[in-house]
Amino acid sequence: MGAARTRGATALATFTIVLGLWARWRVLGSVQGTLNADEAYTGLQAMAILDGDRPVVIRGAAYTGTLDAYVLAPFHAVFGAHPTMLKVYASVLWGVAAIVMWACARRLGLGQRAAVLCGGGLWVAPGPLLVLSTRAYMSYASGLLLVTTSVLLIVVSLERGAADRRSSVLIGAATGLAVFAHPMFLTVIVPVLLPIAHRYRREPTRWWLPAAAGALAVNLPFLAWNARNGWPSLDQPVAASDTWIERLGRFFTGLVPRSLGLMGEDGSWVLPPVLAFALLIAVTVMATSGVATALRSDRSARVAVALPMILCWPAMASLANLSFVADARYAIIYLPFLVLTVALGADRIAGRLPTGARSVGALAVPVVMLVLTVVPWLRSQAPATAEANGVAASVVSRLNDASITRLSGHYWAVLPVEYLSDGEVRAAVSGDPFVVRLPRSQQIVEASDPGRLAHIYPFSVDVTERLPLPAEQYRVAEVGGLRLYIPSDG
C-alpha cells in the first residue's frame, strides 16, 4: 500500500511539473514574455558588478536587496546577456520554492499526495503569478524562496520541540535575509515568527541570541550602507496617496481575484462572473477551514502557517508601496501561506471522502487549476507573439545600422535596449519616470555628443523640449508604440 502511494505521488509530481513547464513555455512565447525594464535592470546590474560596481540595494529605492545580481554576475561573465537566462533563473528559484513547500507540507503532517499538491499549488500558479515566476524582478523569486525556507526551518524546529543554536542561527539568517531582500516580506515574517518566539521565550541562549545574531549578520551590509548614507531606508515607505482602509479593501476586491487568475489587469473578469465568484468562495472556504484547523491544532507548527494568513492583510495595507494591484505581484507575499492553508483545509475535507475519490481528486486538482486559473487568463491576457522582445531588438538593430551607441529616453524603453545589446548601447533615462538605476551609464550618455545620441519615447510624449538638436535633424522611426529619434548624421 505504501509503495502504491509513493508511485501515485511520484506520478502526480511528474504530471504537475510538466504542466508548470508547459505553462511557462506558453508565457515566454507571449507578449507577457517580453523582458521589461525592471528585469533588464537585474541583468544590467549583474553586468555592472562584473565591472566593479558593488550595490547593496536598488539605487533610487533605498530598499530591495541586490542579491540576485550577484548570483547572476558569473553567468553573465560566461554567457553574456540573454533574456531567457534571466527568466529561467527566476523560474528555477520558483521551482525550488515549490519543493520547499512540499517539504513544509510533509512536516505539517499532510500525506504524500496532499504535499505534492501543495508544492504544485506554487509551481502551477494562477496566470499572473505564473508570469511573475518568469519575471527576473530583483528579490521577488529569491524572496519567495527565502520566505518558504524560513517557514520550513521554523516548522522543523517547532515539530522537533526543542531549540538549538544552529537552527536558531539559520532561522534568524533566513528571515533576516528575506527582509533584507524586500521589506514587504516583514508582513508575513513577523507573524510566522510569533509561535516559535513564544515557544522558546525562556531560552535566550538557545533561541533569542543565536537568532538575533543570524539576522544581524546577514543585514550588516544593509546597516553599514544606511549608516554611511544617513539612513535613507527610514524614509520608506513612500508617501501614501490613499488610506489604509482603501488599500485593505483593494486587496480583497482587486489583488485576490487577480492573483487567482480570475481578473485581468484592467479589472475585467476573465471567467464568467458566476464561475469566478464560485471559485473565490471555494478557495476562501478551504483557506478558512485550513486556518481553523491549524488554530485548533496542538501543533505550534500549524499555527505558524495560519497566523500570517490572518495578520498579513492589515500589515500589508500599512505599506503605501503596496498600493499597486493591477499585475498581482504583491500576492507573492501571502501566496505560500494561502497554498498551505488551502492544503490543510482541503486535506480536512478530503479526509471525509472515500479513498478512490481522494485519488481521483488529487489528479483533478492540478488539471482544474490549469483549466480555470491559468488557460483562460493566458488566452485573455497573454496572446502569443513571434518575437517577445521584437521592439527592443529592432531598436538595437536600427542603432547598429546608424553606428549609434548612446540612447536616452523613457525608462521602460531604454533599459531593455541596453541589455539586449549586451551593454554595447549605453542608455540613460530622461523624462518621466526619472528613475536612475545605473549611474555609470547615465553619466556616459549625458556626457556624449548630441549628434551621436539617439532618443526614444512613447507616442504620447511631447519631445519638443527634450531633444537637444532641432527636430528636423533627426530621422524618426516608429517601433511598436515608440518613436526612435536618430541624428541625421548618425
Tab-separated table of C-alpha atoms in Angstrom:
chain	number	residue	atom	x	y	z
A	1	MET	CA	0.000	0.000	0.000
A	2	GLY	CA	2.828	2.389	0.891
A	3	ALA	CA	4.658	1.641	-2.363
A	4	ALA	CA	1.480	2.302	-4.346
A	5	ARG	CA	1.009	5.642	-2.618
A	6	THR	CA	4.609	6.581	-3.331
A	7	ARG	CA	4.206	5.685	-7.014
A	8	GLY	CA	0.979	7.676	-7.151
A	9	ALA	CA	2.637	10.713	-5.543
A	10	THR	CA	5.591	10.431	-7.940
A	11	ALA	CA	3.274	10.258	-10.954
A	12	LEU	CA	1.310	13.231	-9.649
A	13	ALA	CA	4.523	15.222	-9.104
A	14	THR	CA	5.746	14.422	-12.628
A	15	PHE	CA	2.402	15.421	-14.102
A	16	THR	CA	2.397	18.711	-12.145
A	17	ILE	CA	5.989	19.537	-13.152
A	18	VAL	CA	5.134	19.010	-16.818
A	19	LEU	CA	2.058	21.241	-16.544
A	20	GLY	CA	4.162	24.008	-14.971
A	21	LEU	CA	6.862	23.740	-17.635
A	22	TRP	CA	4.277	23.869	-20.421
A	23	ALA	CA	2.603	26.919	-18.872
A	24	ARG	CA	5.929	28.778	-18.608
A	25	TRP	CA	6.830	27.883	-22.187
A	26	ARG	CA	3.460	29.362	-23.173
A	27	VAL	CA	4.192	32.547	-21.213
A	28	LEU	CA	7.621	33.034	-22.796
A	29	GLY	CA	6.064	32.792	-26.255
A	30	SER	CA	3.515	35.508	-25.481
A	31	VAL	CA	3.515	39.271	-25.010
A	32	GLN	CA	3.887	38.550	-21.270
A	33	GLY	CA	7.281	37.048	-22.060
A	34	THR	CA	8.696	40.425	-23.059
A	35	LEU	CA	11.706	41.493	-20.996
A	36	ASN	CA	10.683	44.701	-19.248
A	37	ALA	CA	12.922	47.421	-17.839
A	38	ASP	CA	12.913	46.171	-14.237
A	39	GLU	CA	14.054	42.728	-15.402
A	40	ALA	CA	16.635	44.269	-17.703
A	41	TYR	CA	17.952	46.227	-14.726
A	42	THR	CA	18.597	42.956	-12.875
A	43	GLY	CA	20.782	41.736	-15.748
A	44	LEU	CA	22.478	45.092	-16.255
A	45	GLN	CA	23.259	45.319	-12.549
A	46	ALA	CA	24.850	41.870	-12.737
A	47	MET	CA	26.999	43.105	-15.630
A	48	ALA	CA	27.900	46.269	-13.675
A	49	ILE	CA	29.041	44.095	-10.762
A	50	LEU	CA	31.493	42.434	-13.131
A	51	ASP	CA	32.865	45.926	-13.819
A	52	GLY	CA	33.407	46.617	-10.130
A	53	ASP	CA	30.074	48.054	-9.001
A	54	ARG	CA	29.055	46.887	-5.510
A	55	PRO	CA	25.423	47.878	-4.827
A	56	VAL	CA	23.687	46.877	-1.605
A	57	VAL	CA	20.148	47.932	-2.543
A	58	ILE	CA	18.475	49.095	-5.728
A	59	ARG	CA	19.539	52.662	-6.384
A	60	GLY	CA	16.726	55.171	-6.163
A	61	ALA	CA	14.674	52.923	-3.883
A	62	ALA	CA	16.666	52.766	-0.598
A	63	TYR	CA	15.363	49.223	-0.148
A	64	THR	CA	15.236	45.884	-2.024
A	65	GLY	CA	18.489	43.928	-1.869
A	66	THR	CA	20.562	43.196	-4.967
A	67	LEU	CA	21.369	39.566	-4.103
A	68	ASP	CA	20.097	38.295	-7.454
A	69	ALA	CA	22.520	40.475	-9.385
A	70	TYR	CA	25.483	38.974	-7.522
A	71	VAL	CA	24.231	35.439	-8.203
A	72	LEU	CA	23.711	36.248	-11.898
A	73	ALA	CA	27.046	38.041	-12.380
A	74	PRO	CA	29.141	34.896	-13.091
A	75	PHE	CA	26.527	33.644	-15.563
A	76	HIS	CA	26.776	36.932	-17.457
A	77	ALA	CA	30.546	36.651	-17.384
A	78	VAL	CA	30.335	33.291	-19.132
A	79	PHE	CA	27.281	33.616	-21.382
A	80	GLY	CA	26.737	37.348	-21.851
A	81	ALA	CA	23.299	38.967	-21.798
A	82	HIS	CA	20.361	36.668	-22.579
A	83	PRO	CA	16.736	37.494	-21.668
A	84	THR	CA	15.841	33.806	-21.489
A	85	MET	CA	18.616	33.241	-18.942
A	86	LEU	CA	17.042	35.822	-16.645
A	87	LYS	CA	13.618	34.253	-16.966
A	88	VAL	CA	14.888	30.724	-16.448
A	89	TYR	CA	16.748	31.909	-13.346
A	90	ALA	CA	13.525	33.280	-11.838
A	91	SER	CA	11.617	30.104	-12.735
A	92	VAL	CA	14.289	27.873	-11.183
A	93	LEU	CA	14.088	29.773	-7.886
A	94	TRP	CA	10.305	29.492	-8.012
A	95	GLY	CA	10.628	25.744	-8.617
A	96	VAL	CA	12.956	25.302	-5.652
A	97	ALA	CA	10.467	27.245	-3.509
A	98	ALA	CA	7.778	24.766	-4.626
A	99	ILE	CA	9.964	21.876	-3.456
A	100	VAL	CA	10.419	23.617	-0.108
A	101	MET	CA	6.627	23.969	0.101
A	102	TRP	CA	6.292	20.224	-0.434
A	103	ALA	CA	8.735	19.639	2.416
A	104	CYS	CA	6.761	22.038	4.644
A	105	ALA	CA	3.535	20.191	3.913
A	106	ARG	CA	5.123	16.856	4.804
A	107	ARG	CA	6.428	18.257	8.112
A	108	LEU	CA	2.936	19.584	8.853
A	109	GLY	CA	1.554	16.072	8.638
A	110	LEU	CA	-0.036	16.151	5.190
A	111	GLY	CA	0.025	12.957	3.137
A	112	GLN	CA	2.276	12.405	0.145
A	113	ARG	CA	-0.279	13.406	-2.467
A	114	ALA	CA	-1.517	16.393	-0.488
A	115	ALA	CA	2.083	17.559	-0.065
A	116	VAL	CA	2.713	17.225	-3.806
A	117	LEU	CA	-0.416	19.283	-4.473
A	118	CYS	CA	0.867	21.877	-2.001
A	119	GLY	CA	4.135	22.239	-3.910
A	120	GLY	CA	2.194	22.092	-7.163
A	121	GLY	CA	-0.015	24.940	-5.994
A	122	LEU	CA	3.069	27.124	-6.018
A	123	TRP	CA	4.552	25.686	-9.222
A	124	VAL	CA	1.378	25.742	-11.356
A	125	ALA	CA	0.372	29.149	-10.051
A	126	PRO	CA	-2.588	31.100	-11.499
A	127	GLY	CA	-1.944	33.161	-14.642
A	128	PRO	CA	-0.488	36.446	-13.320
A	129	LEU	CA	1.650	34.680	-10.722
A	130	LEU	CA	2.824	32.246	-13.360
A	131	VAL	CA	4.004	35.270	-15.352
A	132	LEU	CA	5.614	36.674	-12.204
A	133	SER	CA	7.523	33.400	-11.816
A	134	THR	CA	9.244	34.188	-15.130
A	135	ARG	CA	9.956	37.824	-14.283
A	136	ALA	CA	13.535	38.459	-13.151
A	137	TYR	CA	12.462	41.164	-10.716
A	138	MET	CA	15.073	41.797	-8.073
A	139	SER	CA	14.243	39.927	-4.844
A	140	TYR	CA	10.870	38.523	-5.895
A	141	ALA	CA	11.562	34.878	-6.785
A	142	SER	CA	14.535	34.845	-4.418
A	143	GLY	CA	12.403	36.494	-1.721
A	144	LEU	CA	9.752	33.820	-2.180
A	145	LEU	CA	12.415	31.147	-1.762
A	146	LEU	CA	13.766	32.814	1.382
A	147	VAL	CA	10.274	33.077	2.899
A	148	THR	CA	9.429	29.428	2.186
A	149	THR	CA	12.831	28.369	3.532
A	150	SER	CA	12.191	30.394	6.685
A	151	VAL	CA	8.832	28.670	7.124
A	152	LEU	CA	10.381	25.227	6.675
A	153	LEU	CA	13.121	25.940	9.239
A	154	ILE	CA	10.561	27.236	11.735
A	155	VAL	CA	8.223	24.284	11.168
A	156	VAL	CA	11.084	21.795	11.608
A	157	SER	CA	12.179	23.463	14.835
A	158	LEU	CA	8.645	23.541	16.256
A	159	GLU	CA	7.991	19.939	15.269
A	160	ARG	CA	11.230	18.908	16.949
A	161	GLY	CA	10.048	20.678	20.087
A	162	ALA	CA	13.411	21.974	21.248
A	163	ALA	CA	15.537	24.967	20.330
A	164	ASP	CA	19.175	24.554	19.361
A	165	ARG	CA	21.688	27.227	18.498
A	166	ARG	CA	22.388	26.034	14.956
A	167	SER	CA	18.761	26.007	13.844
A	168	SER	CA	18.139	29.310	15.625
A	169	VAL	CA	21.002	30.944	13.733
A	170	LEU	CA	19.668	29.546	10.456
A	171	ILE	CA	16.145	30.807	11.177
A	172	GLY	CA	17.469	34.240	12.058
A	173	ALA	CA	19.624	34.343	8.924
A	174	ALA	CA	16.824	33.154	6.609
A	175	THR	CA	14.205	35.534	7.981
A	176	GLY	CA	16.687	38.407	8.148
A	177	LEU	CA	17.768	37.783	4.569
A	178	ALA	CA	14.124	37.674	3.422
A	179	VAL	CA	13.506	41.095	4.964
A	180	PHE	CA	16.765	42.439	3.509
A	181	ALA	CA	15.677	41.130	0.095
A	182	HIS	CA	12.453	43.127	0.329
A	183	PRO	CA	10.835	44.718	3.423
A	184	MET	CA	7.357	43.729	2.166
A	185	PHE	CA	8.093	40.218	3.456
A	186	LEU	CA	8.082	41.602	7.013
A	187	THR	CA	4.297	41.377	6.840
A	188	VAL	CA	4.489	37.564	6.910
A	189	ILE	CA	7.882	37.018	8.541
A	190	VAL	CA	6.820	38.643	11.822
A	191	PRO	CA	3.598	36.567	12.165
A	192	VAL	CA	5.341	33.296	11.280
A	193	LEU	CA	7.956	34.001	13.959
A	194	LEU	CA	5.402	34.570	16.727
A	195	PRO	CA	4.765	30.896	17.625
A	196	ILE	CA	8.450	29.988	17.785
A	197	ALA	CA	9.272	33.141	19.744
A	198	HIS	CA	6.536	32.209	22.209
A	199	ARG	CA	7.589	28.555	22.396
A	200	TYR	CA	11.218	29.433	23.163
A	201	ARG	CA	10.565	32.650	25.068
A	202	ARG	CA	12.572	31.455	28.082
A	203	GLU	CA	15.593	30.271	26.103
A	204	PRO	CA	17.765	33.333	25.471
A	205	THR	CA	20.971	31.422	24.765
A	206	ARG	CA	19.446	28.729	22.554
A	207	TRP	CA	16.938	30.864	20.651
A	208	TRP	CA	16.937	34.638	21.076
A	209	LEU	CA	20.658	35.412	20.935
A	210	PRO	CA	21.532	32.974	18.085
A	211	ALA	CA	18.502	34.037	16.017
A	212	ALA	CA	19.291	37.724	16.525
A	213	ALA	CA	22.940	37.094	15.625
A	214	GLY	CA	21.944	35.341	12.401
A	215	ALA	CA	19.580	38.151	11.390
A	216	LEU	CA	22.157	40.821	12.242
A	217	ALA	CA	24.967	39.069	10.367
A	218	VAL	CA	23.131	38.905	7.046
A	219	ASN	CA	21.993	42.521	7.376
A	220	LEU	CA	25.401	44.017	8.169
A	221	PRO	CA	25.929	45.292	4.588
A	222	PHE	CA	22.478	46.909	4.627
A	223	LEU	CA	23.050	48.507	8.020
A	224	ALA	CA	26.512	49.736	7.016
A	225	TRP	CA	25.158	51.209	3.784
A	226	ASN	CA	22.427	53.034	5.714
A	227	ALA	CA	24.903	54.351	8.270
A	228	ARG	CA	27.156	55.720	5.510
A	229	ASN	CA	24.265	57.383	3.696
A	230	GLY	CA	22.273	58.927	6.545
A	231	TRP	CA	19.737	56.096	6.969
A	232	PRO	CA	17.669	56.706	3.808
A	233	SER	CA	15.718	53.477	4.386
A	234	LEU	CA	13.996	55.132	7.334
A	235	ASP	CA	12.260	57.463	4.874
A	236	GLN	CA	10.344	54.498	3.444
A	237	PRO	CA	7.593	53.684	2.648
A	238	VAL	CA	6.609	56.276	0.114
A	239	ALA	CA	4.031	58.919	0.964
A	240	ALA	CA	0.551	57.428	0.762
A	241	SER	CA	-1.886	58.608	-1.910
A	242	ASP	CA	-4.703	56.566	-0.383
A	243	THR	CA	-5.814	55.449	3.051
A	244	TRP	CA	-5.122	52.250	4.974
A	245	ILE	CA	-8.733	51.127	4.641
A	246	GLU	CA	-8.714	51.828	0.884
A	247	ARG	CA	-5.625	49.674	0.418
A	248	LEU	CA	-7.079	46.903	2.558
A	249	GLY	CA	-10.291	46.915	0.538
A	250	ARG	CA	-8.358	46.928	-2.731
A	251	PHE	CA	-6.515	43.768	-1.689
A	252	PHE	CA	-9.763	41.827	-1.466
A	253	THR	CA	-11.546	43.411	-4.437
A	254	GLY	CA	-8.545	43.613	-6.772
A	255	LEU	CA	-5.445	41.766	-5.630
A	256	VAL	CA	-7.001	38.451	-4.576
A	257	PRO	CA	-9.157	37.896	-7.691
A	258	ARG	CA	-6.259	38.900	-9.904
A	259	SER	CA	-3.853	36.618	-8.067
A	260	LEU	CA	-6.226	33.707	-8.704
A	261	GLY	CA	-6.264	34.433	-12.429
A	262	LEU	CA	-9.907	35.496	-12.362
A	263	MET	CA	-9.416	39.146	-13.287
A	264	GLY	CA	-7.279	40.928	-15.877
A	265	GLU	CA	-5.047	43.923	-15.282
A	266	ASP	CA	-7.820	46.259	-16.456
A	267	GLY	CA	-10.218	44.889	-13.826
A	268	SER	CA	-12.382	42.867	-16.215
A	269	TRP	CA	-13.371	39.308	-15.331
A	270	VAL	CA	-11.503	36.591	-17.221
A	271	LEU	CA	-14.032	33.911	-16.307
A	272	PRO	CA	-17.806	34.413	-16.268
A	273	PRO	CA	-18.541	36.299	-13.019
A	274	VAL	CA	-20.679	33.468	-11.595
A	275	LEU	CA	-17.878	30.940	-12.082
A	276	ALA	CA	-15.268	33.403	-10.795
A	277	PHE	CA	-17.242	34.070	-7.613
A	278	ALA	CA	-17.805	30.340	-7.107
A	279	LEU	CA	-14.051	29.746	-7.306
A	280	LEU	CA	-13.360	32.648	-4.943
A	281	ILE	CA	-15.817	31.182	-2.451
A	282	ALA	CA	-14.297	27.699	-2.773
A	283	VAL	CA	-10.758	28.990	-2.144
A	284	THR	CA	-11.986	31.121	0.773
A	285	VAL	CA	-13.806	28.175	2.348
A	286	MET	CA	-10.786	25.869	2.054
A	287	ALA	CA	-8.358	28.521	3.335
A	288	THR	CA	-10.675	29.383	6.242
A	289	SER	CA	-11.073	25.699	7.047
A	290	GLY	CA	-7.293	25.319	6.947
A	291	VAL	CA	-6.750	28.284	9.266
A	292	ALA	CA	-9.394	26.998	11.691
A	293	THR	CA	-7.868	23.509	11.619
A	294	ALA	CA	-4.405	24.938	12.285
A	295	LEU	CA	-5.530	27.179	15.148
A	296	ARG	CA	-7.376	24.296	16.829
A	297	SER	CA	-4.347	22.068	16.474
A	298	ASP	CA	-1.992	21.489	19.398
A	299	ARG	CA	0.906	21.678	16.927
A	300	SER	CA	2.620	25.079	17.017
A	301	ALA	CA	3.967	24.458	13.522
A	302	ARG	CA	0.463	24.561	12.062
A	303	VAL	CA	-0.317	27.753	13.970
A	304	ALA	CA	2.850	29.261	12.478
A	305	VAL	CA	1.483	28.954	8.927
A	306	ALA	CA	-2.029	30.086	9.889
A	307	LEU	CA	-1.111	33.345	11.639
A	308	PRO	CA	0.467	35.012	8.547
A	309	MET	CA	-2.704	34.241	6.592
A	310	ILE	CA	-4.678	36.238	9.165
A	311	LEU	CA	-2.259	39.026	10.048
A	312	CYS	CA	-0.619	39.816	6.705
A	313	TRP	CA	-3.568	41.818	5.329
A	314	PRO	CA	-3.610	44.717	7.829
A	315	ALA	CA	0.200	44.724	7.810
A	316	MET	CA	0.341	44.876	4.001
A	317	ALA	CA	-2.207	47.699	3.993
A	318	SER	CA	0.108	49.727	6.240
A	319	LEU	CA	2.718	49.849	3.440
A	320	ALA	CA	1.820	52.538	0.913
A	321	ASN	CA	4.279	50.972	-1.556
A	322	LEU	CA	1.878	48.037	-1.986
A	323	SER	CA	-0.969	50.125	-3.388
A	324	PHE	CA	-0.497	48.841	-6.952
A	325	VAL	CA	-2.526	45.668	-7.506
A	326	ALA	CA	-3.031	45.529	-11.283
A	327	ASP	CA	-0.388	42.887	-12.057
A	328	ALA	CA	-0.893	40.971	-8.767
A	329	ARG	CA	2.837	40.996	-7.984
A	330	TYR	CA	2.283	41.602	-4.269
A	331	ALA	CA	0.294	38.381	-3.986
A	332	ILE	CA	3.726	36.746	-3.768
A	333	ILE	CA	3.762	37.885	-0.122
A	334	TYR	CA	0.869	35.722	1.013
A	335	LEU	CA	0.993	33.024	-1.678
A	336	PRO	CA	2.919	30.364	0.344
A	337	PHE	CA	0.534	30.735	3.278
A	338	LEU	CA	-2.541	30.681	1.078
A	339	VAL	CA	-1.299	27.456	-0.507
A	340	LEU	CA	-0.520	25.876	2.877
A	341	THR	CA	-3.830	26.827	4.497
A	342	VAL	CA	-5.817	25.734	1.438
A	343	ALA	CA	-3.925	22.431	1.538
A	344	LEU	CA	-4.754	21.972	5.225
A	345	GLY	CA	-8.414	22.770	4.561
A	346	ALA	CA	-8.598	20.533	1.506
A	347	ASP	CA	-6.924	17.706	3.431
A	348	ARG	CA	-9.521	18.019	6.169
A	349	ILE	CA	-12.360	17.904	3.640
A	350	ALA	CA	-10.747	15.051	1.683
A	351	GLY	CA	-10.492	13.015	4.888
A	352	ARG	CA	-14.252	12.538	4.760
A	353	LEU	CA	-14.185	11.132	1.233
A	354	PRO	CA	-13.693	7.510	0.118
A	355	THR	CA	-10.130	6.517	-0.800
A	356	GLY	CA	-10.972	6.267	-4.520
A	357	ALA	CA	-12.473	9.742	-4.575
A	358	ARG	CA	-9.366	11.155	-2.889
A	359	SER	CA	-7.129	9.560	-5.539
A	360	VAL	CA	-9.214	10.964	-8.393
A	361	GLY	CA	-9.355	14.352	-6.670
A	362	ALA	CA	-5.578	14.511	-6.312
A	363	LEU	CA	-5.176	14.150	-10.074
A	364	ALA	CA	-8.051	16.513	-10.808
A	365	VAL	CA	-6.703	19.420	-8.728
A	366	PRO	CA	-3.791	20.472	-10.999
A	367	VAL	CA	-5.969	19.966	-14.073
A	368	VAL	CA	-8.780	22.102	-12.645
A	369	MET	CA	-6.244	24.715	-11.606
A	370	LEU	CA	-4.830	24.839	-15.112
A	371	VAL	CA	-8.255	24.920	-16.766
A	372	LEU	CA	-9.754	27.599	-14.525
A	373	THR	CA	-6.909	29.827	-13.335
A	374	VAL	CA	-4.202	29.513	-15.996
A	375	VAL	CA	-5.501	28.772	-19.502
A	376	PRO	CA	-8.336	31.371	-19.614
A	377	TRP	CA	-6.053	34.051	-18.188
A	378	LEU	CA	-3.264	33.296	-20.679
A	379	ARG	CA	-5.747	33.307	-23.556
A	380	SER	CA	-7.145	36.661	-22.440
A	381	GLN	CA	-4.041	38.447	-21.156
A	382	ALA	CA	-1.120	36.748	-22.917
A	383	PRO	CA	-1.645	36.488	-26.684
A	384	ALA	CA	1.099	34.603	-28.496
A	385	THR	CA	3.778	36.548	-30.327
A	386	ALA	CA	6.503	35.528	-32.754
A	387	GLU	CA	9.135	37.673	-31.025
A	388	ALA	CA	8.534	38.728	-27.444
A	389	ASN	CA	11.482	41.150	-27.474
A	390	GLY	CA	10.986	42.326	-31.030
A	391	VAL	CA	10.662	46.026	-30.194
A	392	ALA	CA	13.930	46.266	-28.231
A	393	ALA	CA	15.706	44.061	-30.779
A	394	SER	CA	14.512	46.312	-33.597
A	395	VAL	CA	15.827	49.397	-31.780
A	396	VAL	CA	19.215	47.724	-31.269
A	397	SER	CA	19.333	46.821	-34.965
A	398	ARG	CA	18.498	50.374	-36.089
A	399	LEU	CA	21.098	51.865	-33.760
A	400	ASN	CA	23.722	49.416	-35.026
A	401	ASP	CA	22.912	50.358	-38.628
A	402	ALA	CA	23.446	54.018	-37.727
A	403	SER	CA	26.600	53.234	-35.679
A	404	ILE	CA	24.952	54.830	-32.628
A	405	THR	CA	25.903	53.515	-29.193
A	406	ARG	CA	24.171	56.069	-26.969
A	407	LEU	CA	20.440	56.207	-26.226
A	408	SER	CA	18.337	58.406	-23.966
A	409	GLY	CA	14.649	58.240	-23.237
A	410	HIS	CA	11.760	56.567	-21.458
A	411	TYR	CA	12.735	54.288	-18.561
A	412	TRP	CA	10.666	51.349	-19.809
A	413	ALA	CA	12.185	51.601	-23.292
A	414	VAL	CA	15.895	52.228	-22.780
A	415	LEU	CA	16.936	49.569	-20.253
A	416	PRO	CA	15.810	46.578	-22.360
A	417	VAL	CA	17.752	48.038	-25.287
A	418	GLU	CA	20.957	48.331	-23.259
A	419	TYR	CA	20.561	44.774	-22.007
A	420	LEU	CA	19.725	43.217	-25.389
A	421	SER	CA	22.762	44.951	-26.886
A	422	ASP	CA	24.911	43.234	-24.225
A	423	GLY	CA	25.922	46.654	-22.967
A	424	GLU	CA	27.161	47.880	-26.357
A	425	VAL	CA	24.457	50.572	-26.346
A	426	ARG	CA	24.662	52.697	-23.218
A	427	ALA	CA	21.316	54.080	-22.090
A	428	ALA	CA	20.203	56.965	-19.889
A	429	VAL	CA	16.771	57.775	-18.503
A	430	SER	CA	15.113	61.084	-19.259
A	431	GLY	CA	11.609	62.376	-18.793
A	432	ASP	CA	9.010	60.752	-16.570
A	433	PRO	CA	9.559	58.482	-14.693
A	434	PHE	CA	13.068	59.722	-13.982
A	435	VAL	CA	14.463	56.643	-12.281
A	436	VAL	CA	18.237	56.252	-12.479
A	437	ARG	CA	19.257	52.707	-11.571
A	438	LEU	CA	22.629	52.658	-13.338
A	439	PRO	CA	24.554	55.889	-12.623
A	440	ARG	CA	27.566	54.917	-14.756
A	441	SER	CA	25.517	54.501	-17.933
A	442	GLN	CA	23.607	57.679	-17.093
A	443	GLN	CA	26.837	59.666	-16.780
A	444	ILE	CA	28.311	58.272	-20.010
A	445	VAL	CA	25.209	59.107	-22.039
A	446	GLU	CA	24.701	62.545	-20.537
A	447	ALA	CA	28.304	63.429	-21.441
A	448	SER	CA	28.008	62.166	-25.021
A	449	ASP	CA	27.903	64.230	-28.234
A	450	PRO	CA	24.254	65.193	-29.016
A	451	GLY	CA	24.986	64.406	-32.664
A	452	ARG	CA	25.722	60.798	-31.697
A	453	LEU	CA	22.859	60.384	-29.243
A	454	ALA	CA	19.525	58.767	-30.128
A	455	HIS	CA	16.282	59.266	-28.200
A	456	ILE	CA	13.228	57.095	-27.695
A	457	TYR	CA	9.826	57.984	-26.248
A	458	PRO	CA	6.211	56.799	-26.385
A	459	PHE	CA	3.956	58.409	-28.988
A	460	SER	CA	2.168	60.396	-26.277
A	461	VAL	CA	5.284	62.264	-25.116
A	462	ASP	CA	5.959	65.782	-26.413
A	463	VAL	CA	9.674	65.714	-27.233
A	464	THR	CA	9.977	69.374	-28.229
A	465	GLU	CA	11.975	70.340	-25.140
A	466	ARG	CA	13.727	67.006	-24.740
A	467	LEU	CA	15.658	66.758	-27.984
A	468	PRO	CA	18.997	68.610	-27.812
A	469	LEU	CA	19.002	69.200	-31.600
A	470	PRO	CA	16.251	70.698	-33.768
A	471	ALA	CA	13.605	68.102	-34.627
A	472	GLU	CA	14.432	68.259	-38.356
A	473	GLN	CA	17.932	66.966	-37.629
A	474	TYR	CA	16.581	63.556	-36.618
A	475	ARG	CA	15.366	60.582	-38.592
A	476	VAL	CA	12.227	59.283	-36.897
A	477	ALA	CA	11.254	55.610	-36.861
A	478	GLU	CA	8.152	54.135	-35.274
A	479	VAL	CA	8.910	50.958	-33.340
A	480	GLY	CA	5.960	49.412	-31.549
A	481	GLY	CA	4.335	52.190	-29.547
A	482	LEU	CA	7.572	54.192	-29.503
A	483	ARG	CA	9.275	56.802	-31.649
A	484	LEU	CA	13.013	56.456	-32.121
A	485	TYR	CA	14.914	59.674	-32.978
A	486	ILE	CA	18.292	59.073	-34.645
A	487	PRO	CA	20.508	62.080	-35.510
A	488	SER	CA	20.535	62.558	-39.308
A	489	ASP	CA	24.324	62.496	-39.339
A	490	GLY	CA	24.320	59.245	-37.361
